[in-house]
Coordinates of C-alpha atoms and ligand atoms in Angstrom, one line a residue:
X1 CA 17.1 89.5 -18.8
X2 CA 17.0 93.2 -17.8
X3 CA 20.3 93.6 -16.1
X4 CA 22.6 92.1 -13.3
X5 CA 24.2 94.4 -10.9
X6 CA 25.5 94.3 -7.4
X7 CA 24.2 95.2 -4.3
X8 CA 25.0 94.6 -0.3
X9 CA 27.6 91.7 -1.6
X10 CA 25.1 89.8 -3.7
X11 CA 24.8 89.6 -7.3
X12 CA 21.4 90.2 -8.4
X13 CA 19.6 89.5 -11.6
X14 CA 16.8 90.8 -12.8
X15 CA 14.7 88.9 -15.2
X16 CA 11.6 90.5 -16.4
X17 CA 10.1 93.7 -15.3
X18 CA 6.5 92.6 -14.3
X19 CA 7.9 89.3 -12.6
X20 CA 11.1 90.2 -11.2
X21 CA 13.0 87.0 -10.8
X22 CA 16.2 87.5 -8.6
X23 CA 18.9 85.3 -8.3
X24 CA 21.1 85.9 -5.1
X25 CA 23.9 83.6 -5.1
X26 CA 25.9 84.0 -2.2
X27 CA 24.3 82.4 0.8
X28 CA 21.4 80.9 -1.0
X29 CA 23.6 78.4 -1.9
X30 CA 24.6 77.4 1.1
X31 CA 21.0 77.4 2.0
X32 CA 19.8 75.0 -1.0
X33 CA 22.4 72.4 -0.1
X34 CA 20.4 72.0 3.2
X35 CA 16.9 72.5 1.4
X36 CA 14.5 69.6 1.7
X37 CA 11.2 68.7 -0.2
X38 CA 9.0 71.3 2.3
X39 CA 6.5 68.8 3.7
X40 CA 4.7 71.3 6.3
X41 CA 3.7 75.4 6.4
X42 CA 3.0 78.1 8.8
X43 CA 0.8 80.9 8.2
X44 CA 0.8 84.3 9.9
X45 CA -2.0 86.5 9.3
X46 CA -1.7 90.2 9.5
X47 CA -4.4 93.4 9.2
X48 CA -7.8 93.2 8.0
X49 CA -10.9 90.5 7.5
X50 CA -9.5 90.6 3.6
X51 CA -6.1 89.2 4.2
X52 CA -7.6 86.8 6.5
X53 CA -9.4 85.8 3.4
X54 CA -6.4 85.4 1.6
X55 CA -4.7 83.6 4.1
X56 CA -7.8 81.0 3.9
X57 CA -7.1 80.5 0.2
X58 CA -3.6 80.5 0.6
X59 CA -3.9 77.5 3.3
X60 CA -6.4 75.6 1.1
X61 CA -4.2 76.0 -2.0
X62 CA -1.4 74.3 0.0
X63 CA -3.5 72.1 1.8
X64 CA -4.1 70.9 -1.9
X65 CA -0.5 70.5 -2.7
X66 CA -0.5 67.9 -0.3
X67 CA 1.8 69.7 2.9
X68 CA 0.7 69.5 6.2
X69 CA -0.4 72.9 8.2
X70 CA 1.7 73.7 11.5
X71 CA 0.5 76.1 14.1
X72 CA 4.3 77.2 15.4
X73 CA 7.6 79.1 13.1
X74 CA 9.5 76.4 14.1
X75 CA 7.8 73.1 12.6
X76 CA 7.1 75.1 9.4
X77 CA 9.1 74.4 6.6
X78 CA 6.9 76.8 4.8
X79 CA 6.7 80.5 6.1
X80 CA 4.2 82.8 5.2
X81 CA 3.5 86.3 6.3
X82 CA 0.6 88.1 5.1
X83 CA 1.4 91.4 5.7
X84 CA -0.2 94.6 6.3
X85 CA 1.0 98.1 5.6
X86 CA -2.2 100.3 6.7
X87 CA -0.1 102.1 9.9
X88 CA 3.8 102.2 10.2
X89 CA 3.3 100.2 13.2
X90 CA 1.8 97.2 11.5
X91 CA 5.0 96.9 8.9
X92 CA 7.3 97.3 11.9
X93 CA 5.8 94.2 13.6
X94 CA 6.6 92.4 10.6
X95 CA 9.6 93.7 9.9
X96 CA 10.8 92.8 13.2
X97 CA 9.5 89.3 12.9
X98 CA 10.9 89.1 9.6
X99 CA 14.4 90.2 10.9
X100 CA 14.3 87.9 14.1
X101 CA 13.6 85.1 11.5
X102 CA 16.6 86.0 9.3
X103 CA 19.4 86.1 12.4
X104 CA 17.9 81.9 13.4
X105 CA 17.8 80.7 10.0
X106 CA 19.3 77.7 11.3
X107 CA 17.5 75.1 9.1
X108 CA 16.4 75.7 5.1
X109 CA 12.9 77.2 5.6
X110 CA 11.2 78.8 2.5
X111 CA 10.0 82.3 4.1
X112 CA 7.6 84.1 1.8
X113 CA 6.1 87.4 2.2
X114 CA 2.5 88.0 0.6
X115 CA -0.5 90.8 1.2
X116 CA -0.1 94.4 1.4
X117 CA 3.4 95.0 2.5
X118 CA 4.7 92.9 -0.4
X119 CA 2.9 95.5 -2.8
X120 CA 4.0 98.3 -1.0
X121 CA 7.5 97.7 -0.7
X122 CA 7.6 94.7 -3.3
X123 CA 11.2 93.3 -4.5
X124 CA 13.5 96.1 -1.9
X125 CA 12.3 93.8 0.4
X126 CA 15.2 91.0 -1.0
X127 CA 17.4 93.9 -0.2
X128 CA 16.8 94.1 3.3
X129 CA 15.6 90.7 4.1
X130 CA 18.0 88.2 1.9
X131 CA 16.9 85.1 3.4
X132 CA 13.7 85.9 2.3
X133 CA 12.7 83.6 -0.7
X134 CA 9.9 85.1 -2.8
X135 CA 7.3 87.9 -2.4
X136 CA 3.9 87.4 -3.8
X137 CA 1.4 90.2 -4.1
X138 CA -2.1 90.5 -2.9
X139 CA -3.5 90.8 -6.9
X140 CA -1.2 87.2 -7.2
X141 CA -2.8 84.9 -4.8
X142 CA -3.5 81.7 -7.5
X143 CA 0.5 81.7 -8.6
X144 CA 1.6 80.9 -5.2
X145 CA 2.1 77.4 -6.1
X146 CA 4.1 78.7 -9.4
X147 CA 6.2 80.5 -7.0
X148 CA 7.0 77.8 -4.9
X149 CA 8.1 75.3 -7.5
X150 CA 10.4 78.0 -8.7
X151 CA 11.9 78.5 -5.0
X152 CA 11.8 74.5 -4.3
X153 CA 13.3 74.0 -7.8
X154 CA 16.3 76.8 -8.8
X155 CA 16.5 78.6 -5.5
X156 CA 15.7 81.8 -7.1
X157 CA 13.9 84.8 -4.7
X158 CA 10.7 85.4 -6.9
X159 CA 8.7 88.4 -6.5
X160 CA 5.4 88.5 -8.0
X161 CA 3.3 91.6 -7.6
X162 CA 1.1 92.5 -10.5
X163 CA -0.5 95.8 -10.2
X164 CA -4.5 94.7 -11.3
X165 CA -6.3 91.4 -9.9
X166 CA -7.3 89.0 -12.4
X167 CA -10.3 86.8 -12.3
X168 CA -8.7 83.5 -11.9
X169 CA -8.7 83.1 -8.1
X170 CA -10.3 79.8 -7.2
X171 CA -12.2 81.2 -3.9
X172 CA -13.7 77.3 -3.5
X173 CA -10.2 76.0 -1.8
X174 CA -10.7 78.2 1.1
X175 CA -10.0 76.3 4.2
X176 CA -11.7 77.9 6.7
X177 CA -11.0 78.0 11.0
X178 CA -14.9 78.6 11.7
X179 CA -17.5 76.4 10.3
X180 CA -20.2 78.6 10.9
X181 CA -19.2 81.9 10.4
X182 CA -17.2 82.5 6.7
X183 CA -16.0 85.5 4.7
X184 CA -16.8 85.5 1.2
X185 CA -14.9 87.9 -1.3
X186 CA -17.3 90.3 -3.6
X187 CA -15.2 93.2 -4.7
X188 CA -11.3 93.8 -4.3
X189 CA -8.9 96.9 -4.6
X190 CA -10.4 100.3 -3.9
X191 CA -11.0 103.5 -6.3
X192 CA -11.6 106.1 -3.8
X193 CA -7.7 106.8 -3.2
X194 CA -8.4 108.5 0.0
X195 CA -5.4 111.0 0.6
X196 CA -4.1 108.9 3.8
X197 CA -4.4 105.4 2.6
X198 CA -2.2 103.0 0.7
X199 CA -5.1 100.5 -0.2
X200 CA -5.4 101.2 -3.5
X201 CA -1.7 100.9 -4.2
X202 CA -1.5 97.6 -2.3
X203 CA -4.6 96.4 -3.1
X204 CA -5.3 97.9 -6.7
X205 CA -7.9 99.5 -8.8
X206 CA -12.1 98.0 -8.2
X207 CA -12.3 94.3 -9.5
X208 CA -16.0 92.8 -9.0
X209 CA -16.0 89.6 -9.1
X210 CA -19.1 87.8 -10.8
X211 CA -22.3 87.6 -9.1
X212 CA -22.9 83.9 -10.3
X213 CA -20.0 82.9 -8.3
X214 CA -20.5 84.8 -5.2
X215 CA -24.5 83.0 -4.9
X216 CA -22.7 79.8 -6.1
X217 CA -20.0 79.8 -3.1
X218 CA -23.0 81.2 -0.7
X219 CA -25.1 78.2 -1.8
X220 CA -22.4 75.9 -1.3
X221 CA -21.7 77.6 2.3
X222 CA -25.5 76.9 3.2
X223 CA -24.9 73.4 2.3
X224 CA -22.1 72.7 4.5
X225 CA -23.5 74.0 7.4
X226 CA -22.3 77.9 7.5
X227 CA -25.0 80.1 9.4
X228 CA -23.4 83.4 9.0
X229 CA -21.5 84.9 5.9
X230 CA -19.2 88.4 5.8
X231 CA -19.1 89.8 2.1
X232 CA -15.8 91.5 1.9
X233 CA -14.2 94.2 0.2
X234 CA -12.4 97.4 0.5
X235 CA -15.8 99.3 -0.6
X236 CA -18.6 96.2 -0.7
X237 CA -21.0 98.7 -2.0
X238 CA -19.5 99.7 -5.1
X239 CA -19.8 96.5 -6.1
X240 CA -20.9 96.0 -9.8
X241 CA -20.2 99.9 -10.7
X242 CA -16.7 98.3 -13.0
X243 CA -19.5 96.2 -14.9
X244 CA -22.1 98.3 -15.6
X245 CA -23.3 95.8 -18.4
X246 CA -24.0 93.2 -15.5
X247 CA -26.6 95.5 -14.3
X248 CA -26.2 93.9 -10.6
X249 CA -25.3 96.2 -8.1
X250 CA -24.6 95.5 -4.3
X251 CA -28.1 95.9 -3.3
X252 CA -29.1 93.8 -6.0
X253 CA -26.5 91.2 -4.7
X254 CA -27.8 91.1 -1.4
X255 CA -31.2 90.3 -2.5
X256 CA -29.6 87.2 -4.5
X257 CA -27.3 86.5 -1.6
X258 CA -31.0 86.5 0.9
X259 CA -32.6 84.0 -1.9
X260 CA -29.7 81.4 -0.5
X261 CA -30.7 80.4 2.3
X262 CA -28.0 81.8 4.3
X263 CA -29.3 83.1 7.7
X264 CA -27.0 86.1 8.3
X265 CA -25.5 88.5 6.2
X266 CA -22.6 90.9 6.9
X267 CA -20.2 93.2 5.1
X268 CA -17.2 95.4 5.4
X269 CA -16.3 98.0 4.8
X270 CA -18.3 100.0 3.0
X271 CA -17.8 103.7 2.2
X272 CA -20.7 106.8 2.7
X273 CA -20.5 108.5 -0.8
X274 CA -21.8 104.6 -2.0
X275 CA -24.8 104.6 1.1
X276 CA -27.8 104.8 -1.3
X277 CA -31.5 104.7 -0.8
X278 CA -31.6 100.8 -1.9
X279 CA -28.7 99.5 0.2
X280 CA -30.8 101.0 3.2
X281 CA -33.9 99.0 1.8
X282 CA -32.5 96.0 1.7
X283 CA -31.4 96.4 5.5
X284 CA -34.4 96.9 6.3
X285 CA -36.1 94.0 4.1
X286 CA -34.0 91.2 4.0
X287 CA -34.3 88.8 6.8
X288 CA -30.8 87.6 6.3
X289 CA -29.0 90.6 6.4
X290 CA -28.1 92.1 9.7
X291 CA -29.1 95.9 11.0
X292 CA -25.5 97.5 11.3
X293 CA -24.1 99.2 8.6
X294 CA -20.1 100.4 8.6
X295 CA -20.6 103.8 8.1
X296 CA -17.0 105.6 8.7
X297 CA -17.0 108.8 9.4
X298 CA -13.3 109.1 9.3
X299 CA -13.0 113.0 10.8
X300 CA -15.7 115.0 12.2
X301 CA -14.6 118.6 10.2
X302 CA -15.1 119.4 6.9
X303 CA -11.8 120.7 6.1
X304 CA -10.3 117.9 7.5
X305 CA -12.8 115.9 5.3
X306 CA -11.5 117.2 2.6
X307 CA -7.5 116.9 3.4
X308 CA -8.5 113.6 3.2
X309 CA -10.4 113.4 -0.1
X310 CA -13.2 111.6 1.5
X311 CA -15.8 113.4 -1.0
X312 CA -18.4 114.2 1.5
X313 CA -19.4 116.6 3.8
X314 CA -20.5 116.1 7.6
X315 CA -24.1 117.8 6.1
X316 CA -24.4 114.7 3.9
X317 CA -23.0 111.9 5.8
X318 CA -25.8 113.2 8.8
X319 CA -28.0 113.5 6.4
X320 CA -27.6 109.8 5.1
X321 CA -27.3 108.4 8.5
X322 CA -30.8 110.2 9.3
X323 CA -32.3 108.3 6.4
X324 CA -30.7 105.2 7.5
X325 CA -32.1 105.6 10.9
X326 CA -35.3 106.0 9.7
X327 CA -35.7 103.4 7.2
X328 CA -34.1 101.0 10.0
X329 CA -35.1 102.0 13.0
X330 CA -32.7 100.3 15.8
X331 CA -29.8 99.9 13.3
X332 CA -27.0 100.0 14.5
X333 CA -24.0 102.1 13.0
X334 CA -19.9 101.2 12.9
X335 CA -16.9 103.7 12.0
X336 CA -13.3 104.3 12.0
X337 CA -11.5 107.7 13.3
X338 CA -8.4 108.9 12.7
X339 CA -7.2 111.5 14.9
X340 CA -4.2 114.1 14.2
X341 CA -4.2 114.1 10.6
X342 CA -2.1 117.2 9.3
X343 CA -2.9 120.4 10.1
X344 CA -5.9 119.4 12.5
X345 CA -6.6 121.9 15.0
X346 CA -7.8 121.4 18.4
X347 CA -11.1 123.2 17.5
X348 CA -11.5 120.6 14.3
X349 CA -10.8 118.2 16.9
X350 CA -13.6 119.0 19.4
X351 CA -15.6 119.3 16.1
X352 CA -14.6 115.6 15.5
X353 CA -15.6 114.5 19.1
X354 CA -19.0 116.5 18.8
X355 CA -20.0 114.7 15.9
X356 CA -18.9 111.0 17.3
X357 CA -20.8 111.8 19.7
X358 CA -23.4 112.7 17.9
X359 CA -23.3 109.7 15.3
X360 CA -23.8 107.0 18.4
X361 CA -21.6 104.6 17.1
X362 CA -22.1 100.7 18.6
X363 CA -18.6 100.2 16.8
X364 CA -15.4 102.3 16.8
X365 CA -11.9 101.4 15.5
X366 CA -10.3 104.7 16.5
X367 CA -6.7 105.5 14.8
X368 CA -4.1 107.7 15.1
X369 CA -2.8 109.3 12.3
X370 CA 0.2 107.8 10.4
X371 CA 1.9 108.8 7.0
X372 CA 2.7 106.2 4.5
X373 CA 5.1 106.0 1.8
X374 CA 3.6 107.0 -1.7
X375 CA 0.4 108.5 -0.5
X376 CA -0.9 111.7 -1.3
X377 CA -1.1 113.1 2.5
X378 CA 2.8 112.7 2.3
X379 CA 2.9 116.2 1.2
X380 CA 1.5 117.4 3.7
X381 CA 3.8 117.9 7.0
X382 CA 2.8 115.3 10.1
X383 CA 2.6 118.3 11.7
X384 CA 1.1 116.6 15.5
X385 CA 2.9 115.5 18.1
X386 CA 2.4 111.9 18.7
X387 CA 1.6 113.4 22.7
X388 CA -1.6 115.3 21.2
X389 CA -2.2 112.7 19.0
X390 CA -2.6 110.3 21.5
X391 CA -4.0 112.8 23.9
X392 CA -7.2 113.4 20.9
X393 CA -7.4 109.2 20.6
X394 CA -7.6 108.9 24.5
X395 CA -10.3 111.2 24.3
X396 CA -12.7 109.4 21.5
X397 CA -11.8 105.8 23.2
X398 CA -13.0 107.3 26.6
X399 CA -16.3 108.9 24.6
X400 CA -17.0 105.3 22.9
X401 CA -16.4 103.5 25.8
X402 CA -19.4 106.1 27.6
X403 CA -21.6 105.8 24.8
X404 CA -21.0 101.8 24.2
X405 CA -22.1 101.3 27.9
X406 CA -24.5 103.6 27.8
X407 CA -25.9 101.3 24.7
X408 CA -25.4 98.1 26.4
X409 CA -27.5 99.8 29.6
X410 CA -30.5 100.5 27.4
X411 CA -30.6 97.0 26.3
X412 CA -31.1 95.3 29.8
X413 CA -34.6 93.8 30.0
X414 CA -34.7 93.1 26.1
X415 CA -34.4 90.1 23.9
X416 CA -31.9 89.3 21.7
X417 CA -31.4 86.8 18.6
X418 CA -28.1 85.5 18.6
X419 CA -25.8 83.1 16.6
X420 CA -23.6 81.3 19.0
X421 CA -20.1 81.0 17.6
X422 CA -18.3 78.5 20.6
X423 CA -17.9 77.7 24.5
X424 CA -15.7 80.3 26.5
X425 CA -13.0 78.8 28.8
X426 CA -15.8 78.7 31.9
X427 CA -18.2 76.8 29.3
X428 CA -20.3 79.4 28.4
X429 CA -21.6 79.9 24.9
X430 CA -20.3 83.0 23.6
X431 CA -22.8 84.7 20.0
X432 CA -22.9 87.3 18.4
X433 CA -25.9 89.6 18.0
X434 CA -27.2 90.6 14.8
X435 CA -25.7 94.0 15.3
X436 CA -22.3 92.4 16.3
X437 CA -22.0 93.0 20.2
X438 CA -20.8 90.1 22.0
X439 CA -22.7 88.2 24.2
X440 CA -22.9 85.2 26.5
X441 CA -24.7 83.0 28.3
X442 CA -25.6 79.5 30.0
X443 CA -26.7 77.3 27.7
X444 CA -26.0 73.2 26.1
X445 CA -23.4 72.5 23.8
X446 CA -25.7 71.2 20.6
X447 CA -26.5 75.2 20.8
X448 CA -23.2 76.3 19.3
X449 CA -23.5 77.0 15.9
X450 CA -27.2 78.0 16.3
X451 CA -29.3 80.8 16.4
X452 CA -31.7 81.2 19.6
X453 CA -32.8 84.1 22.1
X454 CA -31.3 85.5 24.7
X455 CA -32.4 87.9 27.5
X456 CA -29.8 90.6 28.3
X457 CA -29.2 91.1 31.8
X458 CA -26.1 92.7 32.0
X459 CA -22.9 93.9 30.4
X460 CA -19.2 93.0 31.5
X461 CA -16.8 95.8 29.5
X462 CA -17.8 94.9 26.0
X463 CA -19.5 92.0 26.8
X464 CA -23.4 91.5 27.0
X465 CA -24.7 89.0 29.8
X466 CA -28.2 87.4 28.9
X467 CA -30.3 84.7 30.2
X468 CA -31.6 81.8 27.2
X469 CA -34.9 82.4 26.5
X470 CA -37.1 79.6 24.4
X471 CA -38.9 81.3 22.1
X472 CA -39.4 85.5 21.1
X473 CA -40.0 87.6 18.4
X474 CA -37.1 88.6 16.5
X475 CA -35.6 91.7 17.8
X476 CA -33.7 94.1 15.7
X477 CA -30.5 94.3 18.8
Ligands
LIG1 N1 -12.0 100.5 3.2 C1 -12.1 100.9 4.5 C2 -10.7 101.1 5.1 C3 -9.7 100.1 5.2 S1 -8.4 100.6 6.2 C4 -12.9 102.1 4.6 O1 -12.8 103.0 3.8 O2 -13.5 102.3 5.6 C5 -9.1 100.6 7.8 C6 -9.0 102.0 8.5 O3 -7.7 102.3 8.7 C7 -9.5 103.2 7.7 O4 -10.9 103.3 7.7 C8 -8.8 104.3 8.4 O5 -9.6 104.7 9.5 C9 -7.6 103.7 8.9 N2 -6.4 104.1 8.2 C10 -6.1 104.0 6.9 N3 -5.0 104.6 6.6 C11 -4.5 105.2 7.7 C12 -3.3 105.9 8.1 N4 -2.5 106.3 7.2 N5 -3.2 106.3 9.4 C13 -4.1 105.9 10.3 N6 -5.2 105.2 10.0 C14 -5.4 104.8 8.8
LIG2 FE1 -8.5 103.5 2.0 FE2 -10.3 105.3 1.5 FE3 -10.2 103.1 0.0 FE4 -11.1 102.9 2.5 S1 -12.1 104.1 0.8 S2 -9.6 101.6 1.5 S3 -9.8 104.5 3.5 S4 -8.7 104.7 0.1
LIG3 FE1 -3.8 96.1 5.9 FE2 -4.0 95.7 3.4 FE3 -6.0 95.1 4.9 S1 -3.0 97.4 4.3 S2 -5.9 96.7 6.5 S3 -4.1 94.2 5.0 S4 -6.1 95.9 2.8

């Protein structure tokens, strides 16, 4: 035991450095007296395709345990949140949720907190949340059921948040919403400690994870049915750089991955410095794998660029994304923004709008900025009003949305290959293109889940409109 003390009225205890194991007595107690065997869970999913992941495991794990999933707070006797921390205003939304939960605590729920907030804020959460129960940290996923017995069994609020992942995740219990379309885990944490972001604090240093089980999952994927898989991870293409004695890196990975079976292949989100020459190839050669390519730009001014320790400049990201272009023609290219980071001028700013414009993107997530707790732009005064930040994001959503249309314009007339994910409410099936734009059309239900052809013939807002077609030649749209 490392030392009990007092805080906000409670007596806390803390047990062991790496696993802090808290005992709060006051109204826990009251709160175990009421506490059944938990028989049902809720999850809630917060931020990015990687906690989503997570969450899938999570589910399957519990699933497993034998407890019943619920789709509303209220029949849960399980809570989970799996948090994000990436903007301030992602960690308010839980945190309000979070608080709401703690005033109705009317019944003995078991209310965990797991993904990125629980890493960045880890056990002070007990401090302001005390009817929380444990935290568990994104690097922690497999010890959720340890957690648990130790919150069914003493009572104790158990935080578990070790700082590097270890292989011993069993991706196979994923219980997956879609069965046609499924993420599949390759690489997680992030080495590039970009000065803005609190990834690799929440999310830890690179951990490949075997190429063997990657193919394995992929093959067993293929088997059940899946058309379409998303390899994830923080940077999916610098996968196999921590094991250099593997000798497999993400191009190399792909080309197993194609071998599968599997018709599509996506991934996100990938980082420019790791573009190479062979990634491009394999675009461009592998019938699985998809022509758009997450290519964030981030800012469009060097200085900037370098504020934010991206380690490129705008010379070499064009200069890849020319390569790209011409290796693949008709490829289509993704990025995320951030507008108002410190000390941006309004000139950087046009020089950021320029070069969106420029770059052509089909995909945009467009951000403003926001400092986080423990990151290096800290130092650095947030210096923009939140007016001209939102002024400078108006501006890029309103050059997207111009450039997005003028896209989906150019693309009336051709064909299409499409995976159709389900039905919309006015029975149309609704797909996916292989360069991710929505689209839908009229067509029979034993279509969903398939790949066929599609004619575009208009565009609602994001949307594509197409026309069925029987047969064509695969079309790189
Ligand atoms: N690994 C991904 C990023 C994941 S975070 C990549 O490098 O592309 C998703 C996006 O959130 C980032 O690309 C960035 O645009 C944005 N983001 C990260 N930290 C942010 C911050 N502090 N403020 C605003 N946007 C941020
Ligand atoms: Fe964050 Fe940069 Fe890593 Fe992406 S590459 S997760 S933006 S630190
Ligand atoms: Fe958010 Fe963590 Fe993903 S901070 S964006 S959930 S990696």
């Amino acid at each position: 035991m490392i030392g009990t003390f007092l805080a906000n009225g409670f007596s806390i205890e803390i047990r062991n450095s790496m696993r802090y194991t808290f005992s709060l007595k006051y109204n826990r107690n009251y709160f175990m007296k009421e506490r059944k065997e938990p028989k049902t869970f809720f999850v809630r999913t917060y931020g990015c395709q990687m906690n989503e992941l997570d969450s899938e495991i999570m589910i399957g794990q519990l699933v497993n345990r034998g407890l019943k999933r619920v789709h509303t707070e209220e029949e849960g006797d399980i809570l989970i949140y799996n948090t994000c921390s990436i903007r301030d205003l992602a960690e308010r939304k839980v945190m309000g949720k979070l608080g709401i939960l703690g005033r109705n605590k009317t019944r003995a729920k078991i209310i965990g907190v797991t993904g990125c907030m629980a890493m960045a804020k880890k056990d002070s959460l007990f401090k302001k949340l005390p009817h929380l129960d444990f935290v568990l940290g994104t690097n922690n996923i497999s010890n959720l059921g340890a957690v648990l017995d130790e919150v069914i069994h003493t009572g104790k609020q158990t935080a578990i948040t070790d700082k590097k992942f270890e292989e011993d995740l069993d991706y196979l219990v994923a219980k997956r919403d879609s069965n046609i379309s499924a993420h599949v885990s390759i690489i997680r944490g992030c080495d590039k400690y970009c000065t803005y972001c609190v990834v690799p604090y929440t999310r830890g240093r690179e951990v490949s994870r075997p190429y063997n089980d990657i193919v394995e999952e992929v093959k067993q994927l293929v088997s059940k049915g899946y058309k379409e898989i998303t390899l994830l991870g923080q940077n999916v293409n610098s996968y196999g750089k921590d094991e250099k004695e593997w000798g497999v890196l993400f191009h190399d990975l792909l080309r197993m991955i194609d071998k599968t079976g599997i018709k599509r292949v996506r991934f996100l989100t990938s980082h420019p410095v790791d573009i190479t020459k062979e990634l491009m190839e394999a675009v461009r050669d592998l019938p699985s794998l998809c022509e758009f390519v997450h290519f964030p730009m981030q800012a469009g001014s060097n200085r900037i660029l370098r504020k934010m320790h991206r380690i490129y400049t705008l010379e070499e990201y064009f200069e890849k994304v020319e390569m790209l272009r011409k290796i693949v023609p008709g490829v289509s290219l993704g990025t995320d923004m951030i507008v108002g980071f410190p000390t941006e001028t309004d000139e950087e700013f046009e020089e950021t709008y320029a070069n969106m414009e420029k770059a052509n993107y089909s995909t945009a997530f467009l951000y403003t900025y926001s400092p986080r707790k423990g990151t290096p732009a800290m130092r650095f005064k947030d210096d923009i009003s939140d007016q001209v930040k939102d002024a400078r994001l108006q501006r890029l959503m309103a050059l997207h949305k111009r450039q997005s249309a003028e896209q989906r314009t150019q693309m009336i007339g051709s064909t299409v290959e499409v995976l159709f994910e389900k039905r919309n409410d006015r029975g149309q099936l609704k797909g996916r293109t292989r360069c991710w734009r929505k689209i839908i059309a009229e067509g029979p239900e034993s279509l969903v889940g398939e790949i066929g052809h599609v004619e575009v013939v208009s565009f609602h807002n994001e949307t594509l409109i197409g026309n069925l077609v029987e047969s064509a030649a695969k079309s790189l749209v």
